[in-house]
Every structure is written in C-alpha cells, then in structure tokens.
XYZ file of C-alpha atoms in Angstrom:
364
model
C 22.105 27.767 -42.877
C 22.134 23.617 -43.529
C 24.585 23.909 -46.359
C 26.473 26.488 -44.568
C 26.914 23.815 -41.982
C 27.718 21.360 -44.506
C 30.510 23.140 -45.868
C 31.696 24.080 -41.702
C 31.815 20.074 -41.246
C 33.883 19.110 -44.397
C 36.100 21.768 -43.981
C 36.990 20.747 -40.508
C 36.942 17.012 -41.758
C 40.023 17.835 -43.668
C 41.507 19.944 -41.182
C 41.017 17.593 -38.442
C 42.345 15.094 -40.775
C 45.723 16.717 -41.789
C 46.153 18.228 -38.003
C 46.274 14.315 -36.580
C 49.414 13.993 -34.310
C 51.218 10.851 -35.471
C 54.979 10.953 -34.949
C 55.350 11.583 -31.052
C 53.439 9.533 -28.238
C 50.440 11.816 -26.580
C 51.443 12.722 -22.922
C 47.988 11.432 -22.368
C 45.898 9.233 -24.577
C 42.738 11.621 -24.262
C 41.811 15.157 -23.381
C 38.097 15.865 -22.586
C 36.519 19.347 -22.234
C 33.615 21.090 -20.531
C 32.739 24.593 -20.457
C 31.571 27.232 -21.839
C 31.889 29.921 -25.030
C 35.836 30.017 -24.108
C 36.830 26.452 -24.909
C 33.446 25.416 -27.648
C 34.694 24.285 -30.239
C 31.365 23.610 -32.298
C 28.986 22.113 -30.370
C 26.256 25.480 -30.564
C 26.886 25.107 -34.425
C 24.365 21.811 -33.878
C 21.670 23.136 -31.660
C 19.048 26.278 -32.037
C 20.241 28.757 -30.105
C 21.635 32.606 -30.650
C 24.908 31.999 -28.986
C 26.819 30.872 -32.339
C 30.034 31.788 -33.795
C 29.556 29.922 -37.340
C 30.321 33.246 -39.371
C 33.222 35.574 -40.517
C 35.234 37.263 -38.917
C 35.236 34.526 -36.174
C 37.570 32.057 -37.096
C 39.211 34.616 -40.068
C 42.908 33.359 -38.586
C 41.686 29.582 -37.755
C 40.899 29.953 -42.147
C 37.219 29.434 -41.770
C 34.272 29.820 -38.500
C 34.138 26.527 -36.691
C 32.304 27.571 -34.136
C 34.943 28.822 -31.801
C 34.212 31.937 -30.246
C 37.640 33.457 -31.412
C 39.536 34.736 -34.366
C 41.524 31.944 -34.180
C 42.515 29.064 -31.065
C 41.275 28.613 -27.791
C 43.059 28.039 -24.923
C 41.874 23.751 -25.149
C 43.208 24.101 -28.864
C 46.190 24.825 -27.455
C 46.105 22.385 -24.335
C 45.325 19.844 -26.544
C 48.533 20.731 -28.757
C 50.716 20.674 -25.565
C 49.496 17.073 -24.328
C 50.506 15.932 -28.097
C 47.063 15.456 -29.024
C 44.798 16.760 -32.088
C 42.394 18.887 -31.241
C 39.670 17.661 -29.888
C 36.045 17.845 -31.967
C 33.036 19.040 -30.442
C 30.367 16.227 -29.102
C 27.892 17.134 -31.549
C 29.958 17.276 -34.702
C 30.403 13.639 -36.886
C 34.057 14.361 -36.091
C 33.848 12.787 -32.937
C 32.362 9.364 -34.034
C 34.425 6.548 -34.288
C 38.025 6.143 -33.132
C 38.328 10.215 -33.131
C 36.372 9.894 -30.013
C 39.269 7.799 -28.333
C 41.853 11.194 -28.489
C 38.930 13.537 -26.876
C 35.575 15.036 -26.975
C 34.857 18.468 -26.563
C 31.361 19.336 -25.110
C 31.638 23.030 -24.303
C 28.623 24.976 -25.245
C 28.192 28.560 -24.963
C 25.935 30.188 -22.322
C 26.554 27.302 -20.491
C 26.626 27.205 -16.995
C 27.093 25.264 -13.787
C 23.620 26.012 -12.588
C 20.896 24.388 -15.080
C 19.245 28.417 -15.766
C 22.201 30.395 -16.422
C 22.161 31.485 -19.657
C 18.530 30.535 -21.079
C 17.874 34.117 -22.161
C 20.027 32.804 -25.509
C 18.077 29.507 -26.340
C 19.426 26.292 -26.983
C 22.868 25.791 -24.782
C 24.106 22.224 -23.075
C 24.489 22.822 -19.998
C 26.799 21.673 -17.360
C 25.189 18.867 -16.123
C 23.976 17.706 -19.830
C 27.684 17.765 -20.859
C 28.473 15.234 -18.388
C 25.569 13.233 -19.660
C 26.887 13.542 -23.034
C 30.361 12.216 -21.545
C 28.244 9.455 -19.919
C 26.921 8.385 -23.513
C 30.457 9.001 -25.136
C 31.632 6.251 -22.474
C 28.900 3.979 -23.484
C 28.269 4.085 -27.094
C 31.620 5.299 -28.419
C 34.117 3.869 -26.572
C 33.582 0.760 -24.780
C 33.648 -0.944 -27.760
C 37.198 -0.222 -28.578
C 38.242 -1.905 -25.021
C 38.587 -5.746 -24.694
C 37.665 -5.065 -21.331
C 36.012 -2.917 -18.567
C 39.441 -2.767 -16.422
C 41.241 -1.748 -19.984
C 38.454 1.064 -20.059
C 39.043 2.220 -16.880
C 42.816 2.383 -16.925
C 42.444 4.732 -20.325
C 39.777 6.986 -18.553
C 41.729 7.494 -15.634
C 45.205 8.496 -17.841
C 42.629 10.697 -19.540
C 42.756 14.385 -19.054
C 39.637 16.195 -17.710
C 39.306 19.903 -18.547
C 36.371 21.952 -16.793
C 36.261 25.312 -17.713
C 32.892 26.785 -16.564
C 30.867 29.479 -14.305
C 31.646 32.555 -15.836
C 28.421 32.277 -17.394
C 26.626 32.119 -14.279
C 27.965 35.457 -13.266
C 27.544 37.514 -16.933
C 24.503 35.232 -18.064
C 22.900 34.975 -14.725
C 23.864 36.808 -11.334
C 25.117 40.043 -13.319
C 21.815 40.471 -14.733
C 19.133 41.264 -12.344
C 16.521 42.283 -15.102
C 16.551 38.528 -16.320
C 17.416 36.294 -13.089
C 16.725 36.604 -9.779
C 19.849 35.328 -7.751
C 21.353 38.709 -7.230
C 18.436 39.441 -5.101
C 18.085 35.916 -3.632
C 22.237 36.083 -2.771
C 24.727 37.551 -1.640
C 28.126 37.516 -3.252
C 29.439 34.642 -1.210
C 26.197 33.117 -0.868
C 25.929 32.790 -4.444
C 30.207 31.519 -4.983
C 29.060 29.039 -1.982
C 26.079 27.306 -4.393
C 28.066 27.394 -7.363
C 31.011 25.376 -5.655
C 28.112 22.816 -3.907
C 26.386 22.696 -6.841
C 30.115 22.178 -9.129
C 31.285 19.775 -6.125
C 28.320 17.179 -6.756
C 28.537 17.373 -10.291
C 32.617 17.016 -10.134
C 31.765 13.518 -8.186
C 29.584 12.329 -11.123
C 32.658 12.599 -12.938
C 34.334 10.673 -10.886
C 32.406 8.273 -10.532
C 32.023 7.562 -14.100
C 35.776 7.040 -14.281
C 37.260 10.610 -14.407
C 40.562 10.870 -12.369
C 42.839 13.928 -13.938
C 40.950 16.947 -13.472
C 41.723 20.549 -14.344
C 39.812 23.475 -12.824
C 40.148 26.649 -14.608
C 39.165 29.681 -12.641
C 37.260 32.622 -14.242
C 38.820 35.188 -15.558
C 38.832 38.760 -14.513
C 34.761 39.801 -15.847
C 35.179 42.970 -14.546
C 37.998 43.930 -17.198
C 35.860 42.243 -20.289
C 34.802 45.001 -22.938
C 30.417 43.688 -22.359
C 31.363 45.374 -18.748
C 33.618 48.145 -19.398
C 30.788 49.242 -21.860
C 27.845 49.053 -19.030
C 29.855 51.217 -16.434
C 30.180 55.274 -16.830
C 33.720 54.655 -15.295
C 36.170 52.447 -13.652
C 39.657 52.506 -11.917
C 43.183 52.967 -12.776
C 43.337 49.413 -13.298
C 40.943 49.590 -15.992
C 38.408 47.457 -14.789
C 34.742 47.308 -12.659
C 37.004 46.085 -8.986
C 33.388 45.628 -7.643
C 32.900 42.583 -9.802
C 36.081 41.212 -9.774
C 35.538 41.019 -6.391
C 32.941 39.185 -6.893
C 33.717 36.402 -8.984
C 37.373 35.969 -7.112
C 34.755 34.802 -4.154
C 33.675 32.210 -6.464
C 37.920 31.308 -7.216
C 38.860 30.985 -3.781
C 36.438 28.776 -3.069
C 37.382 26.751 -6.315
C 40.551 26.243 -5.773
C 39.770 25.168 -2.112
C 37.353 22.790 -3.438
C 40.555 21.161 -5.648
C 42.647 21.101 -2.262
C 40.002 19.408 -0.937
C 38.565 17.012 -4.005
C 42.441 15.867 -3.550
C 41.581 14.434 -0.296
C 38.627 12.892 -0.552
C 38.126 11.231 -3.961
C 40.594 8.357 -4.027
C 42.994 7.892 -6.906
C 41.894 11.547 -8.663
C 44.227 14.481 -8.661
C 42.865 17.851 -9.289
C 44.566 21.271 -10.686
C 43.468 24.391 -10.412
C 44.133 26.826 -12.798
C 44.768 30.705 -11.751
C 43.614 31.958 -14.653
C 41.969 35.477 -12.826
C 45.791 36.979 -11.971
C 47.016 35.939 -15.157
C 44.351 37.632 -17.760
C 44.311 40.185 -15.329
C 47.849 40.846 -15.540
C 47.504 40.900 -18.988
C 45.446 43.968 -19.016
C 47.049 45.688 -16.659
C 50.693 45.093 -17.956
C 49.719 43.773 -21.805
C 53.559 44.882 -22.798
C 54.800 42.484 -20.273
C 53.277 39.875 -23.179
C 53.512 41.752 -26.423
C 50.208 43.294 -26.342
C 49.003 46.990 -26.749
C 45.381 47.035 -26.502
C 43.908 45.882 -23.237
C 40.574 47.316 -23.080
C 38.379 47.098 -26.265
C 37.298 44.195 -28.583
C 39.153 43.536 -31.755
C 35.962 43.426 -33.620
C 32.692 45.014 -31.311
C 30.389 47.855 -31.301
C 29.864 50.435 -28.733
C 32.210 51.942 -26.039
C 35.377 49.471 -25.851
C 33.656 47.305 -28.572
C 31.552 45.830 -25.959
C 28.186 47.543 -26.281
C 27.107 44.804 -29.099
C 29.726 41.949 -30.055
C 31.175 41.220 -33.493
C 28.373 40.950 -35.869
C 28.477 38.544 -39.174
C 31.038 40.241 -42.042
C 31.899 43.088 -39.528
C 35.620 44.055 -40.596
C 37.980 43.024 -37.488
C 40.633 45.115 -36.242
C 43.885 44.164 -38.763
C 46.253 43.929 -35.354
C 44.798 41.152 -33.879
C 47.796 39.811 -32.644
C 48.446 43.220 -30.304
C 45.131 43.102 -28.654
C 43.546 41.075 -25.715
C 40.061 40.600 -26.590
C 38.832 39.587 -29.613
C 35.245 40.383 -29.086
C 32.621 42.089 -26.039
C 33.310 38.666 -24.064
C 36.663 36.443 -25.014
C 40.050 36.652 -25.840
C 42.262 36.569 -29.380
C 44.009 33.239 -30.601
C 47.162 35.141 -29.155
C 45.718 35.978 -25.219
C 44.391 32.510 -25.604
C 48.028 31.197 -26.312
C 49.592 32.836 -23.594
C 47.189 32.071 -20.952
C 47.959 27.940 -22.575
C 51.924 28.321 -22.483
C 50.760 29.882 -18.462
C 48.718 26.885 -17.369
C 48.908 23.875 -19.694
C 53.331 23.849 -20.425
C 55.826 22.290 -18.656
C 56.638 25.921 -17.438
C 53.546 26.791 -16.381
C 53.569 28.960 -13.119
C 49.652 29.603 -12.837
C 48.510 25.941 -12.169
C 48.261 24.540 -8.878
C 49.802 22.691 -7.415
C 51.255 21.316 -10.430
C 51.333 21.664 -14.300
C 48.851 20.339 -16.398
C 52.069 18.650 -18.442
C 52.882 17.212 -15.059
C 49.158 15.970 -14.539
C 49.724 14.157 -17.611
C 52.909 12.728 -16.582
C 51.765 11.347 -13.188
C-alpha cells in the first residue's frame, strides 16, 4: 500500500507539474475547497480509513487513481480550470507545500460531514470542522511567509475563492441510516435541515473570520436519484427516484440558500453564492438527452440493482460508455456529469448559481 502511494504522489507530481496554468492571469489568485467524496481530491489517500478511491477503475480516464472518487474530474477540477487556475492538491499530499499552496488547497475528505459524527461508520475522515482547522494551519505555516505583510495577506485571502461543498454525507452517512445513528429518531426532517444550517452557519463565520470573503455554497444533489438508494427501495416514481428523500434533503437547500441571502447581510465585505446544484443533477436524470446522456439510473461500474447495491470494487471492469452515463459509481457522478454540472455553476454562463456566477464572484 506505501509504495502504491509512492508511485500515486510522483505521478501526480508530474501531472500537477505539466498542468500549471502559466500564459493567462487566474480570475482569482486562489481557489480553496471543502467537502466531501464529490470534490476530494486525495486527501483519504493519507489517512486510515475505508472511504478511498486509490485503485483502478477510479481515475481509468484521469490516467491513473488519485484519489478522486470518479473515473475522471470533479466538478472543483473543473472550477478550478474555469478560474484559470491548476488544480488544486489535496491538504495532505506534499503537493501542496510550498508556493503550490498559494494557487489552492483542497481539503475535501470523504464521509465527511458538517456534523463532527456523520460518517464514522468508515474510519478515518476530516471532517468539516477539522478542514477549516487545516485551512487555519495552511494560513499560518504555508502562507504567511510568502506575504511582506499581514494587510498583503489579507487582501490575497479575500480575492481568494472559497468552495464548500458538504452535507450530503450527513443525510446518506448519518440521518438515512437509522441502524447506525440516531438523528432520524431524535429529528424531524426540518428539525434536522435546521441543525445542519446552525451548525454550517457558525462554522461559515470561522471562515470568515480567518479571512475568507468569496464563498460558494453548493447545494446537495438529488440523493434520492443516486444508484446506493435506487438499490435500497423495491420501487420508485416515474421520475426515477425515492421523492420521499428528495424531499428531504431540498429542506436542508432551502434553508442553505437562505442562509447565503442572509450571510450577505450580515458578514461585512463577504459575498456568498449558492449553487442549485439539486434541479440541475436532477434534471439530468430526468431529461439526460437534454445533455448527451443515456443512462440515468445505474452506476457505470457497481454491483447490485442499478449498480448501487455494492460500489465499484478494485480492478472491477467499468462500463466502456462512460461518457453516456450519469453516475459513475453507487454514490457520484462521471468526469462528464461532473463537467456539465461545472460549465452550469462555475462559467460565465452559468444559470444555476445565485445570485451570480462563480466567474462573476471572481471578477468582483
């Protein structure tokens, strides 16, 4: 497993070394991400814990497993591609020491979550609040010295772009398992979307307070059309997908995109986006031709009814399409969902971020 690792770091070394942007100037001169299994970019490859992607066939159209829990790009690889940056290496990877650092860090870990238990059931994960931590130590050990000065420091944080991509996990790694955790019982529905957005809120204004001022909230998807769900129900609707836990996390994306409305207000100097990314995926299973796509409800590589019964397992052969499908495995999407929902939220054209683009953020 070390020397597996080994070889994971030295590839990337070169790749992150012939993918560095040098002949356009950066919309912004960093990108920083939180979150979860859909944006990690590495970070679980460091730590013991059975949430990993460091095997084939992840990464099969990336040329080699980073990490990523995709076949190819996530939707930050591409946000990061859009702002004219690199992308950005994962906290716990010696990619992001030294002046790397000063385009980005990436400290997504999967089975993360915004509440400190979600998840636990898989070991090792960094949560939330320990990602912002880890931001807190990038600020002080890795970059500070490359500033003449605290108000130079401040200026380049607050250009910075924020990503926070995080909470699904506390629905499919925490309330949507009652044999395992106990908030399904303790909560209701809106109960629980109300603690997640207090809990999010105060961690949000740690953020801020160490210097964050472009932030970008991405909702969660639509859970109830993943293939881990579809495979755990004897039916569902027309549409495809479990409506009774859609419902359920769209509580949780109201209230998120409230809490940007009102973040807006109240921190001075920040400006927060929220990013609709529940009617997009979900109109990408419902209508994939609308996008390209043909197969909407099963994992390009799984196990089980819809490929979601038991995800893709180390050397399983993928589906050879993986360009016409939505989901790559039981829980996230292919390099080209993840793509689409980037051009949808990140681009000048984007028409699912609110109230403006992320390219706009960038501009402001």
């Amino acid at each position: 497993m070390k020397s597996l690792l080994i070889c994971v770091v030295l590839l990337e070394l070169v790749w992150f070394g012939n993918g560095q942007s040098r002949d356009h100037q950066p919309l912004a001169p960093a990108f920083f991400v939180f979150g979860d299994s859909l944006v990690d970019s590495g970070n679980n490859n460091y730590i013991p814990t059975l949430a990993r992607a460091n095997y084939f066939p992840y990464g099969i159209d990336f040329g080699f497993p980073t990490g990523r829990f995709c076949n190819g790009r996530t939707v930050v690889d591409y946000g990061a591609t859009y702002l004219g940056l690199p992308l950005v290496p994962p906290y716990l990877s010696p990619l992001s020491i030294g002046q790397n650092a000063l385009r980005g860090v990436n400290y997504a870990s999967a089975a993360a979550g915004i509440l400190d238990e979600t998840g636990r059931h898989y070991g090792a994960r960094t949560t939330f609040n320990g990602q912002i931590s880890q931001f807190e130590i990038t600020i002080e050990l890795r970059l500070r010295r490359f500033f003449q000065n605290p108000a130079d420091l401040r200026k380049y944080l607050a250009k910075s772009i924020i990503g926070i991509n995080i909470g699904s996990n506390d629905y499919i790694n925490n309330y949507l398992m009652p044999e395992r955790y106990s908030t399904s019982q303790v909560y209701s529905g809106e109960d629980y979307a109300d603690l997640l957005i207090k809990t999010l809120s105060a961690q949000i204004s740690r953020l801020y307070n160490l210097g964050a001022r472009k932030m970008v909230l991405a909702g969660s998807g639509p859970l109830g059309c993943i293939p881990s769900q579809l495979s755990m129900v004897s039916s569902n609707n027309n549409s495809g997908c479990v409506t009774k836990i859609n419902n359920i996390v769209s509580m949780f994306n109201s209230r998120l995109k409230d809490l940007a409305n009102t973040l807006n207000t109240t921190l001075p100097g920040s400006f927060f986006v929220y990013q609709n990314v529940f009617d997009l995926f979900h109109d990408m299973v419902v209508n994939p031709s609308r996008y390209g796509l043909v197969v909407s409800n099963e994992a390009c590589c799984g196990n089980g009814r819809y490929g979601g019964a038991l995800t893709c397992l180390p050397l399983q052969q993928p589906c050879l399409d993986r360009n016409q499908y939505v989901f790559w495995d039981a829980f996230h999407p292919t390099e080209t969902a993840n793509k689409i929902i980037a051009h949808n939220t990140f681009s000048k054209s984007a028409n699912y971020s609110y109230p403006i683009s992320v390219y706009e953020l960038a501009k402001l």
